[in-house]
Short mmCIF file of C-alpha atoms and ligand atoms in Angstrom, two decimals:
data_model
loop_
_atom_site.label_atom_id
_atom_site.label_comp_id
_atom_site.label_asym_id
_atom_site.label_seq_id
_atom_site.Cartn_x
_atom_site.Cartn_y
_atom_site.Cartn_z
CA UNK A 1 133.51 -102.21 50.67
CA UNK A 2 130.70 -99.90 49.86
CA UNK A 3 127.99 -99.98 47.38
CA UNK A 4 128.85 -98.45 43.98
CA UNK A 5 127.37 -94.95 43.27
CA UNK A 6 128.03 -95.04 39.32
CA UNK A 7 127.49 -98.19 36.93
CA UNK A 8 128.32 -97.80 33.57
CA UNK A 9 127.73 -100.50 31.47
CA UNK A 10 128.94 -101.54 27.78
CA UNK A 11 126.09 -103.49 25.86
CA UNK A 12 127.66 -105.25 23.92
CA UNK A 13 127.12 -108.22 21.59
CA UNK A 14 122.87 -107.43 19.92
CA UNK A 15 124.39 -108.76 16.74
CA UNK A 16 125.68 -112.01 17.86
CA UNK A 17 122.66 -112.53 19.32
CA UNK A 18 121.00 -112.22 16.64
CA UNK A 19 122.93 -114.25 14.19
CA UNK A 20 123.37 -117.00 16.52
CA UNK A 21 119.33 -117.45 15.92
CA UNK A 22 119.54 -116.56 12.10
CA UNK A 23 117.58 -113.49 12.53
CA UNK A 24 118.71 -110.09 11.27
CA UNK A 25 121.01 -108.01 13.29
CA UNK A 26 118.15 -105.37 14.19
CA UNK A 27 116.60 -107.95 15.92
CA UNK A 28 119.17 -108.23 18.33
CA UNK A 29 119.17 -104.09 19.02
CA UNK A 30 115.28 -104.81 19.50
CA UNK A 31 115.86 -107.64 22.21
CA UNK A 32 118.79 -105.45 23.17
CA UNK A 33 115.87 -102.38 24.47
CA UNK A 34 113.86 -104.60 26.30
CA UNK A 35 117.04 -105.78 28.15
CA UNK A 36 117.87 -102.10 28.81
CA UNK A 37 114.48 -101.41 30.01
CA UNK A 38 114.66 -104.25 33.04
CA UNK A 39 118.34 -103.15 33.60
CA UNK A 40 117.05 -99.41 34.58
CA UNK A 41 114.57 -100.65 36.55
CA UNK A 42 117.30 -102.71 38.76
CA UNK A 43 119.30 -100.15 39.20
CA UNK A 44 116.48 -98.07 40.23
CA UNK A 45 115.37 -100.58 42.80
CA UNK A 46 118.88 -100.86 43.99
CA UNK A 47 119.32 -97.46 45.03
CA UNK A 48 121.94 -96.58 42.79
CA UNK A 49 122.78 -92.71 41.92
CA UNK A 50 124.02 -93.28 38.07
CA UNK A 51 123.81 -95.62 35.24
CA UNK A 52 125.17 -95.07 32.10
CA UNK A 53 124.56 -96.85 29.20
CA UNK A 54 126.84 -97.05 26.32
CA UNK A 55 124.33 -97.06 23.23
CA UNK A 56 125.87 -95.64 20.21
CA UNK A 57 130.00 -94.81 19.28
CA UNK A 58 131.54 -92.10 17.47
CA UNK A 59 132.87 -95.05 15.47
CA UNK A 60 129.69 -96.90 14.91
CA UNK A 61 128.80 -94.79 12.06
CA UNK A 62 131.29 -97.11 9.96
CA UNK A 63 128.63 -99.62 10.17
CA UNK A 64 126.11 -100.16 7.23
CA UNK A 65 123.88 -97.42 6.66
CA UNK A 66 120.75 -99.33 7.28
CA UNK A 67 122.05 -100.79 10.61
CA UNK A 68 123.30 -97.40 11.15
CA UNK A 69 119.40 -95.81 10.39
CA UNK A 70 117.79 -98.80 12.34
CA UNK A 71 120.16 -98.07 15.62
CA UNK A 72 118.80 -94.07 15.32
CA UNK A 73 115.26 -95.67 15.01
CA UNK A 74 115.46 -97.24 18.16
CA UNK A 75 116.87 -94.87 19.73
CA UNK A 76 114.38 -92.37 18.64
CA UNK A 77 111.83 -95.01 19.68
CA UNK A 78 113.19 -95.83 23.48
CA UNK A 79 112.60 -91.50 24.15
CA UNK A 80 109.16 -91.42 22.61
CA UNK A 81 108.08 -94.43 24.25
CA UNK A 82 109.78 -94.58 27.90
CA UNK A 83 110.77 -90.83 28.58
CA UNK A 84 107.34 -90.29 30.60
CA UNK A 85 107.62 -93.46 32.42
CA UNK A 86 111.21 -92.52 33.19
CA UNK A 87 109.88 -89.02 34.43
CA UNK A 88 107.31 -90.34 36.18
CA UNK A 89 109.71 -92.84 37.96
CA UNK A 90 112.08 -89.53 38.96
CA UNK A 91 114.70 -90.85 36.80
CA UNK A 92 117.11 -87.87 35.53
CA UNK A 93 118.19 -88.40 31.94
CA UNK A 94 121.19 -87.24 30.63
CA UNK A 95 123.16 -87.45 27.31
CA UNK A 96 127.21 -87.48 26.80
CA UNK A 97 128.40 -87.27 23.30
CA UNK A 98 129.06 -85.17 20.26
CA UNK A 99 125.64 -83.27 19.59
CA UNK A 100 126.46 -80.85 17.19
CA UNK A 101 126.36 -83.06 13.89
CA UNK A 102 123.17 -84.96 14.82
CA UNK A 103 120.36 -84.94 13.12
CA UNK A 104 117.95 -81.67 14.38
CA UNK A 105 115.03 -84.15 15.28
CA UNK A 106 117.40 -86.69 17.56
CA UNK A 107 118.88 -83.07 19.21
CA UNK A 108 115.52 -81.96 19.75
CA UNK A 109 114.76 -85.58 21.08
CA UNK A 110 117.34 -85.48 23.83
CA UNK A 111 116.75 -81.88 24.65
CA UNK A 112 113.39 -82.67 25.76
CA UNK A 113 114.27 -85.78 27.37
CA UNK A 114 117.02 -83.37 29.50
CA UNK A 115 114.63 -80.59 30.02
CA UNK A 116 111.70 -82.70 31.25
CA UNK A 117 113.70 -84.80 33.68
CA UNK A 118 116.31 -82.26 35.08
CA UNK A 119 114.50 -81.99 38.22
CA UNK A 120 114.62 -85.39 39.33
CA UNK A 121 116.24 -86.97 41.95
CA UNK A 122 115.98 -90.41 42.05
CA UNK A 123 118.52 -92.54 39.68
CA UNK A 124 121.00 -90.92 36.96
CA UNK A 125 120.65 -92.40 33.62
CA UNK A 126 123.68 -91.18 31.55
CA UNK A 127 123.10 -92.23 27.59
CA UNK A 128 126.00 -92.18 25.88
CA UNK A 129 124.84 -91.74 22.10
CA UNK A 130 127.27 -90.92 19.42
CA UNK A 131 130.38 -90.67 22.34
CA UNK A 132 133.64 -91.62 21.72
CA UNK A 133 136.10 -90.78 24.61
CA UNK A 134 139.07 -89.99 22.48
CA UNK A 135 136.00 -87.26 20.79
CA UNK A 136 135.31 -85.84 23.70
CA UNK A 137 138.78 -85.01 25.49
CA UNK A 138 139.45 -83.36 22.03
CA UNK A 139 136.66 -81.03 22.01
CA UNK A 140 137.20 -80.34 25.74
CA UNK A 141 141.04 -79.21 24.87
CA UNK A 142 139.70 -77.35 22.29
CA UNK A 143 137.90 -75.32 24.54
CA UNK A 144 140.51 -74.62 26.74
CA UNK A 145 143.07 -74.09 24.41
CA UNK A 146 140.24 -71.06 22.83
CA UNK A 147 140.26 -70.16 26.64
CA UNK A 148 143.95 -69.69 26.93
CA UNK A 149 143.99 -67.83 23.26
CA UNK A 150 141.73 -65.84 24.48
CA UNK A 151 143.41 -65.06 27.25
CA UNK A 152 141.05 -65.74 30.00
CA UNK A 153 142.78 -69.11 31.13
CA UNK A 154 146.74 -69.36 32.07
CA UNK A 155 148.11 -72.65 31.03
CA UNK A 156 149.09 -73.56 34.55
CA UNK A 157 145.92 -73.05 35.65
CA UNK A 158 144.35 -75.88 33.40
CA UNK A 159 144.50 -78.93 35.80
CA UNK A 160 142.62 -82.62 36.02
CA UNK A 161 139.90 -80.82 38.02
CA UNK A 162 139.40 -78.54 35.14
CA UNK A 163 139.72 -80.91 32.29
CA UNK A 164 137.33 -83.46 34.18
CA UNK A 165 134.81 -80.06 34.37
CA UNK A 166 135.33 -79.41 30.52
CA UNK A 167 134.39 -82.76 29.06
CA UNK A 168 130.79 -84.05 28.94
CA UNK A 169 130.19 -85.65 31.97
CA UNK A 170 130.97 -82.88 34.00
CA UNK A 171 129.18 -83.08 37.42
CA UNK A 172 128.92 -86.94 37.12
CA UNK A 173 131.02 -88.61 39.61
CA UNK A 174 133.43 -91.32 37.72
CA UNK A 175 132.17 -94.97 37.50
CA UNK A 176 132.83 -97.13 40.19
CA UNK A 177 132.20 -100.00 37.82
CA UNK A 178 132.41 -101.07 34.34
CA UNK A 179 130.67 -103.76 32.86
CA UNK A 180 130.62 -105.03 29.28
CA UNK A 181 128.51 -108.34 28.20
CA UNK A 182 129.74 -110.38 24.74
CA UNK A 183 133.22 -111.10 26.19
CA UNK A 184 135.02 -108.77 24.81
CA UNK A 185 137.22 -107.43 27.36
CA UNK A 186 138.16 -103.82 26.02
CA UNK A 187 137.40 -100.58 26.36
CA UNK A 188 135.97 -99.19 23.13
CA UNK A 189 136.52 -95.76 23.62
CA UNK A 190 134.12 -95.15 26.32
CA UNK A 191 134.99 -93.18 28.98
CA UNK A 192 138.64 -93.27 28.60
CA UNK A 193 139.21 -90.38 31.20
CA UNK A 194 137.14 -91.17 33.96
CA UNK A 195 138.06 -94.90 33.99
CA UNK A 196 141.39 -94.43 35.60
CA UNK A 197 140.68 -96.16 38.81
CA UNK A 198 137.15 -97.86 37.31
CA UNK A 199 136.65 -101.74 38.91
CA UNK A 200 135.89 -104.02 35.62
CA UNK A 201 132.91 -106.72 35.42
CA UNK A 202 132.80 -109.12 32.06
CA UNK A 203 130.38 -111.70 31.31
CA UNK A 204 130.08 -113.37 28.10
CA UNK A 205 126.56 -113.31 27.68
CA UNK A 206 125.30 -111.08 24.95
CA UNK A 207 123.53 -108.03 25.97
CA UNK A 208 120.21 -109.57 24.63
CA UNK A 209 120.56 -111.98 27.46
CA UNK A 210 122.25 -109.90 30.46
CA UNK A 211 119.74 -110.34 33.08
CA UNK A 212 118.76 -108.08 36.58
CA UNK A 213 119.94 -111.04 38.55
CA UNK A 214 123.39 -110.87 37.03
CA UNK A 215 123.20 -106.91 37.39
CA UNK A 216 123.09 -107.18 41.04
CA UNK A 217 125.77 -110.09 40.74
CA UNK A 218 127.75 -107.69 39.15
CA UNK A 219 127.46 -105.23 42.12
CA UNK A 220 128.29 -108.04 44.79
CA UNK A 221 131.61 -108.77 43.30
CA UNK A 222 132.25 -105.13 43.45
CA UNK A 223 131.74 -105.14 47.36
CA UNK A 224 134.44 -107.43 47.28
CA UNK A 225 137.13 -105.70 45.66
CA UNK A 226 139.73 -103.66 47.23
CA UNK A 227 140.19 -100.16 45.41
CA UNK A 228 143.44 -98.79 46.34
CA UNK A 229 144.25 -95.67 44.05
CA UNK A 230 147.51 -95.70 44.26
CA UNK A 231 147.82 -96.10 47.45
CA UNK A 232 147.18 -98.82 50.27
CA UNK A 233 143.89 -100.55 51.92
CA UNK A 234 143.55 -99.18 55.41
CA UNK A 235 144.02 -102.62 57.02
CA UNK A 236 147.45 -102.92 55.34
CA UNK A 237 148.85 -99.58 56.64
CA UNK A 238 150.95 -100.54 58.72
CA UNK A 239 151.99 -98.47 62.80
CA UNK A 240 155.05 -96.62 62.31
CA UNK A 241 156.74 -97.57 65.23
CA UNK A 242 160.59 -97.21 66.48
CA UNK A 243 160.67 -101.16 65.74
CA UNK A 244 159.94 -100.85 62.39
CA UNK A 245 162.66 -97.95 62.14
CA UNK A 246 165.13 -100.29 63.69
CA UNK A 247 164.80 -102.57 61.51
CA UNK A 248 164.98 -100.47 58.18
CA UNK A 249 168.18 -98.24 59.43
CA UNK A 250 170.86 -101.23 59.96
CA UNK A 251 170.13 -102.44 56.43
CA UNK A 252 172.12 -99.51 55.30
CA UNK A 253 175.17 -99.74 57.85
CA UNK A 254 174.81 -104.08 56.93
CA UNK A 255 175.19 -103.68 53.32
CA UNK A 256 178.93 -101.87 53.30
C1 LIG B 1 126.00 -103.50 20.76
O1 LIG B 1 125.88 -104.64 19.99
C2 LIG B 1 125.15 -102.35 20.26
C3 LIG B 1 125.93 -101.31 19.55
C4 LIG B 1 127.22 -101.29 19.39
C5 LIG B 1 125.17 -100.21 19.00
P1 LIG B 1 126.69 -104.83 18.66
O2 LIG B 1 125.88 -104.30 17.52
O3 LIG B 1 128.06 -104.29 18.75
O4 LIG B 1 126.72 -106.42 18.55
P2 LIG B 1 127.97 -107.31 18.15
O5 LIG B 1 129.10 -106.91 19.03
O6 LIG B 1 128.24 -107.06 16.71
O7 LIG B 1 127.50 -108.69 18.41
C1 LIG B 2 131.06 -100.56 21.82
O1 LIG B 2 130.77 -101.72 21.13
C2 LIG B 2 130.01 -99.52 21.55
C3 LIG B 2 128.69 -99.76 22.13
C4 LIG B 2 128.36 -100.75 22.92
C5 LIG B 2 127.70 -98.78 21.80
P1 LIG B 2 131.36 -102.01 19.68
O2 LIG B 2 130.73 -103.30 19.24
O3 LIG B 2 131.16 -100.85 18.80
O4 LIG B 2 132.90 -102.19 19.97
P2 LIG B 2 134.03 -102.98 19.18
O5 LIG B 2 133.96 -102.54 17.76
O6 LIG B 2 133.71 -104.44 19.29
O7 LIG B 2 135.30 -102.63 19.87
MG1 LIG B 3 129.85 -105.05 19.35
#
């Protein structure tokens, strides 16, 4: 099987980290940005197109407010910090989420980091910051049901090319692979749409610890797998041939 083109990757499990070694969850969202640092260089180095990183849900805001403050920090942080590197490494940033009730210093934030890097053509790096799938396909039928008020889309005309063109990752390809770290083995709410025929990857490790090594693991198991949508591997296809007919057709005269 080929080589994936799309990664995206759940990091999951900074807190756990953290309190397994008494420290303060925000210590485990600091470890957790170093680990995200070596994890888009490997996937740099491995040729891949796109990486996206889930960093921040549309349901996250139910944490604490100081947790809450501390995770826009970093965030805030990572694009100061790394967005020049990034550029200078050709990486292509993009963001997928809700934008519109963000802060105006975080929107500026990820404007620039869009507007610098848009250019580039090496890796991909999709940041999913304050994205919740569920958030998404609803603002996406919103717009198409102004569309058809408006009278400049027929409802037949709305199909899954169109939807998949509407929401925010429009012009990404789907992911070939999922992974999520911590052991949890659920989806979250990320990327509920484009997952349909995703291949899934868990480790327990928490995020903090994921490593590059078990990255590329990660994309070895997925050479393995056999992706089917829907339908059958090539190798199991098998000739139609009159033998096979002949011996489907007397099942129907044997049976009355
Ligand atoms: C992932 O780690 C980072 C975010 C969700 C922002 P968590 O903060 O969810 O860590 P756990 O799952 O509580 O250990
Ligand atoms: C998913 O992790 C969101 C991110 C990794 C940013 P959560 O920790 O928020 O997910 P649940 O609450 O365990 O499902
Ligand atoms: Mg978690």
């Amino acid at each position: 099987m080929s080589d994936p083109r799309h990664i995206a990757i759940i990091m999951d499990g900074n807190g756990r980290w953290a309190e397994a070694r008494g420290l303060p969850r925000v210590a485990g969202h600091k470890a957790g940005v170093e680990t995200l640092r070596d994890i888009v260089r490997a996937a740099g180095d491995s040729g891949l197109d796109f990486l996206t990183l889930f960093a921040f849900s549309s349901e996250n805001w139910s944490r604490p407010q100081s947790e809450v403050s501390e995770l826009l920090g970093l965030l805030k942080l990572f694009i100061r910090r790394d967005l020049h590197k990034l550029h200078k490494s050709n990486v292509r940033v993009r963001i997928i989420g809700a934008r519109a009730d963000l802060a105006a210093d975080i929107r500026a934030l990820l404007y620039e980091a869009e507007a610098l890097t848009a250019a580039n053509t090496s890796l991909t790096l999709v940041i999913a910051f304050n994205y919740g799938a569920r958030d998404e396909l609803t603002r996406a039928m919103q717009a198409l049901a102004q569309q058809v008020a408006s009278g400049t889309l027929l409802p037949e005309a709305i199909t899954p090319e169109r939807i998949g063109a509407q929401l925010d990752t429009a012009d990404i390809p789907d992911p070939d692979l999922i992974i999520r770290t911590s052991g949890e083995m659920r989806l979250s709410n990320f990327l509920l749409w484009q997952a349909a025929y995703s291949e899934f990857y868990f480790v327990s490790d928490y995020w903090p610890d994921f490593k590059p090594v078990q990255f590329f693991s990660a994309i070895e198991e997925y050479r393995k797998r056999v992706r089917r949508f829907g339908g059958l591997p090539e190798e199991n296809i098998p000739e139609f041939s009159d033998k096979a007919e002949a011996d489907i057709v007397p099942l129907r005269h044997s049976a009355g």
